[in-house]
mmCIF file of C-alpha atoms and ligand atoms in Angstrom:
data_model
loop_
_atom_site.group_PDB
_atom_site.id
_atom_site.type_symbol
_atom_site.label_atom_id
_atom_site.label_comp_id
_atom_site.label_asym_id
_atom_site.label_seq_id
_atom_site.Cartn_x
_atom_site.Cartn_y
_atom_site.Cartn_z
ATOM 1 C CA UNK W 154 -19.843 11.919 20.583
ATOM 2 C CA UNK W 155 -19.535 12.432 17.098
ATOM 3 C CA UNK W 156 -22.349 14.097 15.363
ATOM 4 C CA UNK W 157 -23.874 12.952 11.875
ATOM 5 C CA UNK W 158 -21.815 13.319 8.900
ATOM 6 C CA UNK W 159 -23.446 16.207 7.831
ATOM 7 C CA UNK W 160 -22.471 18.371 11.234
ATOM 8 C CA UNK W 161 -18.786 17.664 10.214
ATOM 9 C CA UNK W 162 -18.848 18.885 6.773
ATOM 10 C CA UNK W 163 -17.501 22.056 5.140
ATOM 11 C CA UNK W 164 -19.456 24.403 3.090
ATOM 12 C CA UNK W 165 -17.855 22.404 0.147
ATOM 13 C CA UNK W 166 -19.233 19.052 1.623
ATOM 14 C CA UNK W 167 -15.959 18.114 2.811
ATOM 15 C CA UNK W 168 -14.495 17.086 6.296
ATOM 16 C CA UNK W 169 -12.110 19.770 7.532
ATOM 17 C CA UNK W 170 -8.716 19.548 8.972
ATOM 18 C CA UNK W 171 -9.792 20.418 12.205
ATOM 19 C CA UNK W 172 -13.174 18.099 12.369
ATOM 20 C CA UNK W 173 -10.697 15.118 11.109
ATOM 21 C CA UNK W 174 -8.293 15.807 14.057
ATOM 22 C CA UNK W 175 -11.438 16.143 16.435
ATOM 23 C CA UNK W 176 -12.444 12.246 14.822
ATOM 24 C CA UNK W 177 -9.115 11.106 16.191
ATOM 25 C CA UNK W 178 -9.803 12.703 19.540
ATOM 26 C CA UNK W 179 -13.336 11.352 19.676
ATOM 27 C CA UNK W 180 -14.216 8.551 22.310
ATOM 28 C CA UNK W 181 -17.046 7.493 20.051
ATOM 29 C CA UNK W 182 -15.853 5.032 18.121
ATOM 30 C CA UNK W 183 -18.876 3.238 17.020
ATOM 31 C CA UNK W 184 -20.336 6.813 15.886
ATOM 32 C CA UNK W 185 -17.213 7.301 13.901
ATOM 33 C CA UNK W 186 -17.257 3.718 12.303
ATOM 34 C CA UNK W 187 -20.788 4.193 11.416
ATOM 35 C CA UNK W 188 -20.307 7.355 9.546
ATOM 36 C CA UNK W 189 -17.318 5.877 7.914
ATOM 37 C CA UNK W 190 -19.020 2.555 6.962
ATOM 38 C CA UNK W 191 -22.212 4.589 5.406
ATOM 39 C CA UNK W 192 -19.737 6.615 2.922
ATOM 40 C CA UNK W 193 -18.071 3.027 1.961
ATOM 41 C CA UNK W 194 -21.205 1.787 1.109
ATOM 42 C CA UNK W 195 -22.262 4.680 -1.173
ATOM 43 C CA UNK W 196 -19.088 3.827 -2.604
ATOM 44 C CA UNK W 197 -19.199 0.106 -3.141
ATOM 45 C CA UNK W 198 -22.328 -1.096 -1.847
ATOM 46 C CA UNK W 199 -22.090 -4.227 0.299
ATOM 47 C CA UNK W 200 -18.922 -5.874 -1.452
ATOM 48 C CA UNK W 201 -15.638 -6.186 -0.048
ATOM 49 C CA UNK W 202 -12.680 -6.859 -2.563
ATOM 50 C CA UNK W 203 -10.056 -9.424 -2.354
ATOM 51 C CA UNK W 204 -7.312 -10.674 -4.550
ATOM 52 C CA UNK W 205 -5.196 -13.502 -5.437
ATOM 53 C CA UNK W 206 -1.483 -11.918 -5.827
ATOM 54 C CA UNK W 207 1.892 -12.694 -5.358
ATOM 55 C CA UNK W 208 4.653 -10.458 -3.602
ATOM 56 C CA UNK W 209 8.289 -10.584 -5.087
ATOM 57 C CA UNK W 210 10.976 -8.554 -3.384
ATOM 58 C CA UNK W 211 13.905 -8.564 -5.430
ATOM 59 C CA UNK W 212 16.501 -7.492 -2.945
ATOM 60 C CA UNK W 213 16.149 -6.347 0.601
ATOM 61 C CA UNK W 214 19.907 -4.573 0.093
ATOM 62 C CA UNK W 215 19.097 -0.808 0.504
ATOM 63 C CA UNK W 216 21.250 1.983 0.360
ATOM 64 C CA UNK W 217 18.625 4.056 2.425
ATOM 65 C CA UNK W 218 18.329 1.903 5.670
ATOM 66 C CA UNK W 219 15.276 3.550 7.033
ATOM 67 C CA UNK W 220 15.109 3.735 10.941
ATOM 68 C CA UNK W 221 11.514 1.767 11.051
ATOM 69 C CA UNK W 222 12.611 -0.761 8.414
ATOM 70 C CA UNK W 223 13.693 -4.130 9.839
ATOM 71 C CA UNK W 224 13.436 -5.703 5.855
ATOM 72 C CA UNK W 225 16.317 -4.071 4.593
ATOM 73 C CA UNK W 226 20.253 -5.029 4.874
ATOM 74 C CA UNK W 227 23.671 -3.842 3.821
ATOM 75 C CA UNK W 228 25.672 -5.440 1.114
ATOM 76 C CA UNK W 229 27.554 -8.492 2.986
ATOM 77 C CA UNK W 230 25.259 -8.441 5.772
ATOM 78 C CA UNK W 231 23.822 -11.897 7.168
ATOM 79 C CA UNK W 232 20.603 -12.028 5.938
ATOM 80 C CA UNK W 233 21.051 -10.003 2.634
ATOM 81 C CA UNK W 234 19.637 -11.645 -0.618
ATOM 82 C CA UNK W 235 19.288 -10.956 -4.185
ATOM 83 C CA UNK W 236 17.132 -12.818 -6.703
ATOM 84 C CA UNK W 237 18.245 -13.181 -10.159
ATOM 85 C CA UNK W 238 15.328 -13.102 -12.981
ATOM 86 C CA UNK W 239 15.480 -16.713 -13.260
ATOM 87 C CA UNK W 240 14.745 -17.120 -9.460
ATOM 88 C CA UNK W 241 11.782 -14.554 -9.776
ATOM 89 C CA UNK W 242 10.377 -16.454 -12.774
ATOM 90 C CA UNK W 243 10.804 -19.634 -10.640
ATOM 91 C CA UNK W 244 8.899 -18.070 -7.762
ATOM 92 C CA UNK W 245 6.017 -16.836 -9.878
ATOM 93 C CA UNK W 246 5.922 -20.374 -11.708
ATOM 94 C CA UNK W 247 5.640 -21.832 -8.206
ATOM 95 C CA UNK W 248 2.442 -19.593 -6.912
ATOM 96 C CA UNK W 249 0.468 -20.687 -10.352
ATOM 97 C CA UNK W 250 -0.195 -24.073 -9.832
ATOM 98 C CA UNK W 251 -3.876 -24.414 -9.518
ATOM 99 C CA UNK W 252 -6.311 -22.308 -12.115
ATOM 100 C CA UNK W 253 -8.351 -21.165 -8.788
ATOM 101 C CA UNK W 254 -5.223 -19.595 -7.190
ATOM 102 C CA UNK W 255 -3.479 -18.640 -10.071
ATOM 103 C CA UNK W 256 -2.662 -15.047 -9.043
ATOM 104 C CA UNK W 257 -3.731 -12.188 -11.100
ATOM 105 C CA UNK W 258 -1.425 -9.641 -9.881
ATOM 106 C CA UNK W 259 2.240 -9.553 -9.135
ATOM 107 C CA UNK W 260 2.912 -6.971 -6.500
ATOM 108 C CA UNK W 261 7.139 -5.984 -6.537
ATOM 109 C CA UNK W 262 9.062 -3.942 -3.886
ATOM 110 C CA UNK W 263 12.471 -4.258 -2.764
ATOM 111 C CA UNK W 264 15.622 -2.378 -1.716
ATOM 112 C CA UNK W 265 17.470 0.578 -3.371
ATOM 113 C CA UNK W 266 20.383 -2.027 -4.863
ATOM 114 C CA UNK W 267 23.938 -0.249 -4.831
ATOM 115 C CA UNK W 268 25.080 -1.817 -7.784
ATOM 116 C CA UNK W 269 21.780 -2.928 -10.007
ATOM 117 C CA UNK W 270 21.159 -0.639 -12.991
ATOM 118 C CA UNK W 271 18.147 0.504 -14.017
ATOM 119 C CA UNK W 272 18.215 -1.887 -17.329
ATOM 120 C CA UNK W 273 17.971 -4.797 -15.010
ATOM 121 C CA UNK W 274 14.307 -3.447 -13.268
ATOM 122 C CA UNK W 275 13.368 -3.143 -17.240
ATOM 123 C CA UNK W 276 14.436 -6.651 -18.020
ATOM 124 C CA UNK W 277 12.574 -7.768 -14.924
ATOM 125 C CA UNK W 278 9.192 -6.219 -16.036
ATOM 126 C CA UNK W 279 9.529 -7.333 -19.901
ATOM 127 C CA UNK W 280 10.430 -10.985 -18.652
ATOM 128 C CA UNK W 281 7.077 -11.050 -16.414
ATOM 129 C CA UNK W 282 5.017 -9.531 -19.037
ATOM 130 C CA UNK W 283 6.492 -12.488 -21.607
ATOM 131 C CA UNK W 284 5.526 -15.040 -19.409
ATOM 132 C CA UNK W 285 2.489 -13.758 -17.908
ATOM 133 C CA UNK W 286 0.693 -11.668 -20.884
ATOM 134 C CA UNK W 287 -2.466 -11.409 -18.758
ATOM 135 C CA UNK W 288 -1.466 -10.858 -15.178
ATOM 136 C CA UNK W 289 -1.377 -6.903 -14.136
ATOM 137 C CA UNK W 290 2.024 -5.921 -12.830
ATOM 138 C CA UNK W 291 2.283 -3.383 -9.909
ATOM 139 C CA UNK W 292 5.770 -2.719 -9.475
ATOM 140 C CA UNK W 293 8.124 -0.345 -7.555
ATOM 141 C CA UNK W 294 7.434 2.772 -5.058
ATOM 142 C CA UNK W 295 8.062 6.443 -5.721
ATOM 143 C CA UNK W 296 11.075 5.635 -3.652
ATOM 144 C CA UNK W 297 12.584 3.323 -6.210
ATOM 145 C CA UNK W 298 11.532 5.373 -9.035
ATOM 146 C CA UNK W 299 13.293 8.240 -7.974
ATOM 147 C CA UNK W 300 16.256 5.999 -7.363
ATOM 148 C CA UNK W 301 16.005 4.521 -11.130
ATOM 149 C CA UNK W 302 15.885 8.295 -12.488
ATOM 150 C CA UNK W 303 19.137 8.933 -10.370
ATOM 151 C CA UNK W 304 21.288 5.980 -11.410
ATOM 152 C CA UNK W 305 20.151 5.976 -14.692
ATOM 153 C CA UNK W 306 20.494 9.700 -15.553
ATOM 154 C CA UNK W 307 17.072 9.585 -17.250
ATOM 155 C CA UNK W 308 14.348 11.883 -16.002
ATOM 156 C CA UNK W 309 11.388 10.488 -14.032
ATOM 157 C CA UNK W 310 8.683 10.843 -17.061
ATOM 158 C CA UNK W 311 11.138 8.975 -19.144
ATOM 159 C CA UNK W 312 11.973 6.335 -16.337
ATOM 160 C CA UNK W 313 7.871 5.837 -16.168
ATOM 161 C CA UNK W 314 7.405 5.369 -19.803
ATOM 162 C CA UNK W 315 9.835 2.998 -20.427
ATOM 163 C CA UNK W 316 8.769 0.791 -17.331
ATOM 164 C CA UNK W 317 4.901 1.112 -18.725
ATOM 165 C CA UNK W 318 5.860 0.207 -22.125
ATOM 166 C CA UNK W 319 7.447 -2.850 -20.844
ATOM 167 C CA UNK W 320 4.549 -4.126 -18.975
ATOM 168 C CA UNK W 321 4.121 -2.089 -15.503
ATOM 169 C CA UNK W 322 0.287 -0.704 -15.069
ATOM 170 C CA UNK W 323 0.447 -0.040 -11.095
ATOM 171 C CA UNK W 324 2.527 1.585 -8.788
ATOM 172 C CA UNK W 325 2.217 0.279 -5.208
ATOM 173 C CA UNK W 326 1.788 3.137 -2.684
ATOM 174 C CA UNK W 327 4.970 2.395 -0.470
ATOM 175 C CA UNK W 328 7.516 5.274 0.447
ATOM 176 C CA UNK W 329 4.805 7.751 1.493
ATOM 177 C CA UNK W 330 5.559 7.313 5.527
ATOM 178 C CA UNK W 331 4.450 10.397 6.875
ATOM 179 C CA UNK W 332 5.040 13.558 5.071
ATOM 180 C CA UNK W 333 5.580 15.713 8.037
ATOM 181 C CA UNK W 334 9.170 16.706 7.180
ATOM 182 C CA UNK W 335 10.315 16.850 10.875
ATOM 183 C CA UNK W 336 9.151 13.538 11.831
ATOM 184 C CA UNK W 337 10.093 11.918 8.074
ATOM 185 C CA UNK W 338 13.958 13.442 8.677
ATOM 186 C CA UNK W 339 13.774 11.259 12.332
ATOM 187 C CA UNK W 340 12.510 8.010 10.636
ATOM 188 C CA UNK W 341 14.014 7.891 7.131
ATOM 189 C CA UNK W 342 16.758 10.862 6.632
ATOM 190 C CA UNK W 343 17.861 9.358 3.493
ATOM 191 C CA UNK W 344 14.361 9.019 1.653
ATOM 192 C CA UNK W 345 12.892 11.087 -0.853
ATOM 193 C CA UNK W 346 10.875 14.063 0.556
ATOM 194 C CA UNK W 347 7.100 14.072 0.799
ATOM 195 C CA UNK W 348 6.923 16.789 -2.082
ATOM 196 C CA UNK W 349 8.807 14.536 -4.184
ATOM 197 C CA UNK W 350 6.647 11.339 -3.337
ATOM 198 C CA UNK W 351 3.700 13.381 -4.277
ATOM 199 C CA UNK W 352 5.455 14.771 -7.481
ATOM 200 C CA UNK W 353 6.498 11.257 -8.861
ATOM 201 C CA UNK W 354 2.766 9.951 -8.272
ATOM 202 C CA UNK W 355 1.545 13.088 -10.284
ATOM 203 C CA UNK W 356 3.870 12.180 -13.123
ATOM 204 C CA UNK W 357 2.687 8.519 -12.644
ATOM 205 C CA UNK W 358 -1.041 9.474 -13.081
ATOM 206 C CA UNK W 359 0.073 11.804 -16.197
ATOM 207 C CA UNK W 360 1.662 8.717 -17.745
ATOM 208 C CA UNK W 361 -1.293 6.821 -17.283
ATOM 209 C CA UNK W 362 -0.063 4.403 -14.554
ATOM 210 C CA UNK W 363 -2.643 3.650 -11.778
ATOM 211 C CA UNK W 364 -1.036 4.201 -7.953
ATOM 212 C CA UNK W 365 -1.994 3.259 -4.500
ATOM 213 C CA UNK W 366 -0.970 5.491 -1.553
ATOM 214 C CA UNK W 367 -0.187 4.593 2.213
ATOM 215 C CA UNK W 368 0.841 5.825 5.469
ATOM 216 C CA UNK W 369 2.771 4.642 7.972
ATOM 217 C CA UNK W 370 1.462 5.516 11.499
ATOM 218 C CA UNK W 371 1.825 4.574 15.130
ATOM 219 C CA UNK W 372 5.715 5.685 15.456
ATOM 220 C CA UNK W 373 6.487 9.178 16.426
ATOM 221 C CA UNK W 374 3.380 11.300 14.412
ATOM 222 C CA UNK W 375 0.722 13.130 15.864
ATOM 223 C CA UNK W 376 -2.838 12.947 14.523
ATOM 224 C CA UNK W 377 -2.370 16.449 13.017
ATOM 225 C CA UNK W 378 0.530 15.097 10.861
ATOM 226 C CA UNK W 379 -1.986 12.079 9.858
ATOM 227 C CA UNK W 380 -4.599 14.721 8.994
ATOM 228 C CA UNK W 381 -2.130 16.434 6.981
ATOM 229 C CA UNK W 382 -0.899 13.384 5.184
ATOM 230 C CA UNK W 383 -4.341 12.498 4.185
ATOM 231 C CA UNK W 384 -5.517 16.022 3.120
ATOM 232 C CA UNK W 385 -2.118 16.254 0.894
ATOM 233 C CA UNK W 386 -3.151 12.827 -0.819
ATOM 234 C CA UNK W 387 -6.840 14.395 -1.460
ATOM 235 C CA UNK W 388 -5.601 17.181 -2.982
ATOM 236 C CA UNK W 389 -3.401 15.512 -5.699
ATOM 237 C CA UNK W 390 -6.457 12.758 -6.066
ATOM 238 C CA UNK W 391 -8.535 15.925 -6.860
ATOM 239 C CA UNK W 392 -6.126 17.040 -9.780
ATOM 240 C CA UNK W 393 -5.458 13.748 -11.231
ATOM 241 C CA UNK W 394 -8.017 11.166 -9.831
ATOM 242 C CA UNK W 395 -5.218 8.663 -10.712
ATOM 243 C CA UNK W 396 -5.258 6.877 -7.159
ATOM 244 C CA UNK W 397 -6.831 3.563 -6.683
ATOM 245 C CA UNK W 398 -6.735 2.606 -3.041
ATOM 246 C CA UNK W 399 -5.611 4.300 0.386
ATOM 247 C CA UNK W 400 -3.631 1.680 2.350
ATOM 248 C CA UNK W 401 -2.912 2.906 6.011
ATOM 249 C CA UNK W 402 -0.114 0.729 7.240
ATOM 250 C CA UNK W 403 0.225 0.292 10.884
ATOM 251 C CA UNK W 404 4.011 0.506 12.089
ATOM 252 C CA UNK W 405 5.687 -2.823 13.699
ATOM 253 C CA UNK W 406 8.187 -1.863 15.758
ATOM 254 C CA UNK W 407 10.441 -5.268 16.309
ATOM 255 C CA UNK W 408 14.317 -5.627 15.025
ATOM 256 C CA UNK W 409 13.988 -1.914 13.859
ATOM 257 C CA UNK W 410 15.959 1.363 14.951
ATOM 258 C CA UNK W 411 13.293 3.233 16.569
ATOM 259 C CA UNK W 412 11.481 0.750 18.368
ATOM 260 C CA UNK W 413 8.274 1.278 20.258
ATOM 261 C CA UNK W 414 5.088 -0.422 20.518
ATOM 262 C CA UNK W 415 2.391 -1.972 18.182
ATOM 263 C CA UNK W 416 -0.479 0.495 17.475
ATOM 264 C CA UNK W 417 -3.958 -0.799 19.337
ATOM 265 C CA UNK W 418 -6.764 -2.036 17.696
ATOM 266 C CA UNK W 419 -8.570 1.014 18.508
ATOM 267 C CA UNK W 420 -6.427 3.254 16.875
ATOM 268 C CA UNK W 421 -6.169 0.805 13.350
ATOM 269 C CA UNK W 422 -9.936 1.338 13.492
ATOM 270 C CA UNK W 423 -9.816 4.965 13.874
ATOM 271 C CA UNK W 424 -7.527 5.396 11.420
ATOM 272 C CA UNK W 425 -9.511 3.253 9.081
ATOM 273 C CA UNK W 426 -12.281 5.487 9.562
ATOM 274 C CA UNK W 427 -10.924 8.788 9.434
ATOM 275 C CA UNK W 428 -9.038 7.940 6.186
ATOM 276 C CA UNK W 429 -12.269 6.739 4.620
ATOM 277 C CA UNK W 430 -13.892 10.109 5.611
ATOM 278 C CA UNK W 431 -11.075 12.391 4.439
ATOM 279 C CA UNK W 432 -10.371 10.723 1.185
ATOM 280 C CA UNK W 433 -13.743 10.993 -0.005
ATOM 281 C CA UNK W 434 -12.375 11.438 -3.607
ATOM 282 C CA UNK W 435 -10.537 7.750 -3.305
ATOM 283 C CA UNK W 436 -12.864 4.872 -4.457
ATOM 284 C CA UNK W 437 -11.172 2.135 -2.041
ATOM 285 C CA UNK W 438 -9.716 2.068 1.459
ATOM 286 C CA UNK W 439 -7.883 -1.248 2.263
ATOM 287 C CA UNK W 440 -7.553 -2.669 5.540
ATOM 288 C CA UNK W 441 -4.312 -4.543 4.634
ATOM 289 C CA UNK W 442 -4.899 -8.195 6.815
ATOM 290 C CA UNK W 443 -0.802 -8.351 6.827
ATOM 291 C CA UNK W 444 -0.386 -5.395 8.936
ATOM 292 C CA UNK W 445 -3.807 -5.392 10.802
ATOM 293 C CA UNK W 446 -4.005 -8.690 11.606
ATOM 294 C CA UNK W 447 -6.804 -11.173 9.974
ATOM 295 C CA UNK W 448 -9.074 -10.087 12.806
ATOM 296 C CA UNK W 449 -8.611 -6.279 12.821
ATOM 297 C CA UNK W 450 -8.733 -6.263 9.067
ATOM 298 C CA UNK W 451 -12.105 -8.058 8.924
ATOM 299 C CA UNK W 452 -13.905 -5.498 11.641
ATOM 300 C CA UNK W 453 -12.133 -2.722 9.736
ATOM 301 C CA UNK W 454 -14.785 -3.791 6.821
ATOM 302 C CA UNK W 455 -17.527 -2.434 9.459
ATOM 303 C CA UNK W 456 -15.796 0.894 10.013
ATOM 304 C CA UNK W 457 -14.984 2.121 6.385
ATOM 305 C CA UNK W 458 -12.724 -0.279 4.496
ATOM 306 C CA UNK W 459 -13.614 -2.228 1.369
ATOM 307 C CA UNK W 460 -11.099 -4.192 0.633
ATOM 308 C CA UNK W 461 -8.450 -6.657 2.699
ATOM 309 C CA UNK W 462 -5.686 -7.428 0.050
ATOM 310 C CA UNK W 463 -4.814 -10.754 -1.040
ATOM 311 C CA UNK W 464 -3.004 -13.976 -0.748
ATOM 312 C CA UNK W 465 0.360 -12.425 -0.987
ATOM 313 C CA UNK W 466 2.148 -15.840 -0.626
ATOM 314 C CA UNK W 467 5.610 -14.369 0.542
ATOM 315 C CA UNK W 468 5.407 -11.267 2.626
ATOM 316 C CA UNK W 469 8.676 -10.110 4.077
ATOM 317 C CA UNK W 470 8.495 -6.112 4.860
ATOM 318 C CA UNK W 471 6.203 -6.766 7.973
ATOM 319 C CA UNK W 472 7.486 -10.360 9.187
ATOM 320 C CA UNK W 473 10.761 -8.874 9.264
ATOM 321 C CA UNK W 474 9.350 -6.200 12.084
ATOM 322 C CA UNK W 475 7.447 -8.522 14.307
ATOM 323 C CA UNK W 476 4.319 -9.240 12.030
ATOM 324 C CA UNK W 477 1.617 -10.829 14.200
ATOM 325 C CA UNK W 478 -0.471 -12.824 11.230
ATOM 326 C CA UNK W 479 0.588 -16.533 9.679
ATOM 327 C CA UNK W 480 1.749 -14.394 6.823
ATOM 328 C CA UNK W 481 -0.516 -16.541 4.107
ATOM 329 C CA UNK W 482 -3.973 -16.827 3.640
ATOM 330 C CA UNK W 483 -5.873 -18.907 0.665
ATOM 331 C CA UNK W 484 -8.656 -17.675 -1.196
ATOM 332 C CA UNK W 485 -11.062 -19.770 0.527
ATOM 333 C CA UNK W 486 -9.416 -18.035 3.821
ATOM 334 C CA UNK W 487 -10.000 -14.506 2.523
ATOM 335 C CA UNK W 488 -13.793 -15.556 1.415
ATOM 336 C CA UNK W 489 -14.788 -16.887 4.777
ATOM 337 C CA UNK W 490 -13.290 -13.792 6.745
ATOM 338 C CA UNK W 491 -15.197 -11.469 4.210
ATOM 339 C CA UNK W 492 -18.467 -13.518 4.612
ATOM 340 C CA UNK W 493 -18.165 -13.553 8.343
ATOM 341 C CA UNK W 494 -18.259 -9.917 8.321
ATOM 342 C CA UNK W 495 -21.658 -9.597 6.746
ATOM 343 C CA UNK W 496 -19.963 -8.399 3.307
ATOM 344 C CA UNK W 497 -20.198 -9.667 -0.445
ATOM 345 C CA UNK W 498 -16.823 -11.026 -1.561
ATOM 346 C CA UNK W 499 -15.667 -9.815 -4.626
ATOM 347 C CA UNK W 500 -12.268 -11.150 -6.356
ATOM 348 C CA UNK W 501 -10.655 -8.010 -8.325
ATOM 349 C CA UNK W 502 -7.554 -8.051 -10.497
ATOM 350 C CA UNK W 503 -5.135 -5.250 -9.595
ATOM 351 C CA UNK W 504 -7.371 -2.731 -11.246
ATOM 352 C CA UNK W 505 -10.343 -3.455 -9.874
ATOM 353 C CA UNK W 506 -12.045 -5.524 -12.217
ATOM 354 C CA UNK W 507 -14.147 -7.798 -10.915
ATOM 355 C CA UNK W 508 -13.319 -11.451 -11.652
ATOM 356 C CA UNK W 509 -15.701 -13.055 -9.400
ATOM 357 C CA UNK W 510 -18.724 -12.381 -6.716
ATOM 358 C CA UNK W 511 -19.550 -14.529 -4.305
HETATM 359 O O1 V47 O 674 7.001 1.563 2.411
HETATM 360 C C1 V47 O 674 8.290 -1.023 6.174
HETATM 361 C C2 V47 O 674 6.200 0.063 4.806
HETATM 362 C C3 V47 O 674 5.721 0.069 2.889
HETATM 363 C C4 V47 O 674 7.375 -0.998 8.295
HETATM 364 O O2 V47 O 674 -0.095 -0.398 -2.658
HETATM 365 C C5 V47 O 674 6.699 -0.872 7.237
HETATM 366 O O3 V47 O 674 -1.110 -2.623 -2.771
HETATM 367 C C6 V47 O 674 4.848 -1.578 9.187
HETATM 368 O O4 V47 O 674 3.618 0.042 0.856
HETATM 369 N N1 V47 O 674 6.113 -1.506 10.006
HETATM 370 C C7 V47 O 674 5.593 -1.281 1.836
HETATM 371 N N2 V47 O 674 5.061 -0.504 8.059
HETATM 372 C C8 V47 O 674 4.696 -1.728 1.731
HETATM 373 C C9 V47 O 674 3.241 -1.212 0.695
HETATM 374 C C10 V47 O 674 2.370 -1.747 0.234
HETATM 375 C C11 V47 O 674 1.675 -2.867 1.185
HETATM 376 C C12 V47 O 674 0.515 -3.656 0.838
HETATM 377 C C13 V47 O 674 0.057 -3.297 -0.291
HETATM 378 C C14 V47 O 674 0.221 -1.925 -1.085
HETATM 379 C C15 V47 O 674 -0.301 -1.458 -2.553
HETATM 380 C C16 V47 O 674 1.656 -1.510 -0.688
HETATM 381 O O5 V47 O 674 5.838 -0.766 4.455
HETATM 382 C C17 V47 O 674 6.850 0.926 3.125
HETATM 383 C C18 V47 O 674 6.868 1.301 4.742
HETATM 384 O O6 V47 O 674 5.794 2.155 4.339
HETATM 385 N N3 V47 O 674 7.042 -0.665 6.433
HETATM 386 N N4 V47 O 674 8.796 -0.847 7.558
HETATM 387 C C19 V47 O 674 7.422 -1.316 9.755
HETATM 388 N N5 V47 O 674 8.388 -1.785 10.587
HETATM 389 FE FE1 SF4 O 675 14.853 0.746 1.862
HETATM 390 FE FE2 SF4 O 675 12.223 1.030 1.517
HETATM 391 FE FE3 SF4 O 675 13.077 -0.394 3.816
HETATM 392 FE FE4 SF4 O 675 13.755 2.205 3.419
HETATM 393 S S1 SF4 O 675 11.855 0.713 3.796
HETATM 394 S S2 SF4 O 675 15.151 0.887 4.050
HETATM 395 S S3 SF4 O 675 13.897 2.838 0.960
HETATM 396 S S4 SF4 O 675 13.659 -1.195 1.695
#
């Protein structure tokens, strides 16, 4: 039985490691959900956010080849792709046909390409900014930023400043996976460490770039690993205040090296609720419908989340790993999902500016 929120808090008013681990083990899903939902309402009232956005993956060719990733390919492999700047701009133009559906944010992530120079990414952001002066550009995970620094010989601060000056405003939360060293080295031995991920987000916040944070769960990790991951994010947020949203990412096992099974709906809801409670200094917890499925992401709005993400248009990462959703929702579909959860739909831009209230 989950006790009241107050019983679970430390003397500093925060959820402790031990209590957060205990909440994962609790059978009282509804008690946990109620506690998390109360905190979500304190932060955002009855609002649930969505966005009309567009994902672009410039390439799936990646030198890392993480063992949980079904999206990446090696150069020359069947299914490997690379987009030119013209192709990227064509895709964006094709997604902005009607004013109502016109996107307010572009979300760009891709593989670590073996040959593209840093200048290509700079030209990509500059070209998008030139064609779309008013949209928010959310691009490149900490893993990509670290790679740009290595291929260009420039420091992280210089790479971030250059991209920011060309138009990058937000960094997505990918690449965090799970910080626990032992698990991380089994999942993605080539990837930057958890410490480096934190260091790059701290540098981004210093540079005035807002970022998100994620956690990939449901593979090899323990609940202690999850809680430690959340606590590291909470510590950085205490220091910088630069995170906008946290997005727990449910592991999808198809076509991956490590295999395994899909997360359960119960675990998805617990993870949303515990994240909401531990990350008391994050304004937003996102139940990302592409990963959780439309219906679990909707129910999660009653378990502590306040955002279901967006129209997305063309998602490849989850789809490659056996995504179970249709892969596309319209603005009206998102509004319907939110209303049927008893929440007030709010369309936001990439920086959580409110564009429309239902
Ligand atoms: O870093 C890769 C994950 C992430 C699998 O910031 C997988 O608003 C599940 O970070 N099963 C990229 N997940 C996606 C991401 C994201 C998505 C939506 C919004 C935001 C945001 C960020 O996808 C990767 C990795 O953690 N991923 N393979 C898989 N098999
Ligand atoms: Fe490359 Fe990212 Fe996939 Fe890892 S998760 S293989 S870094 S695209």
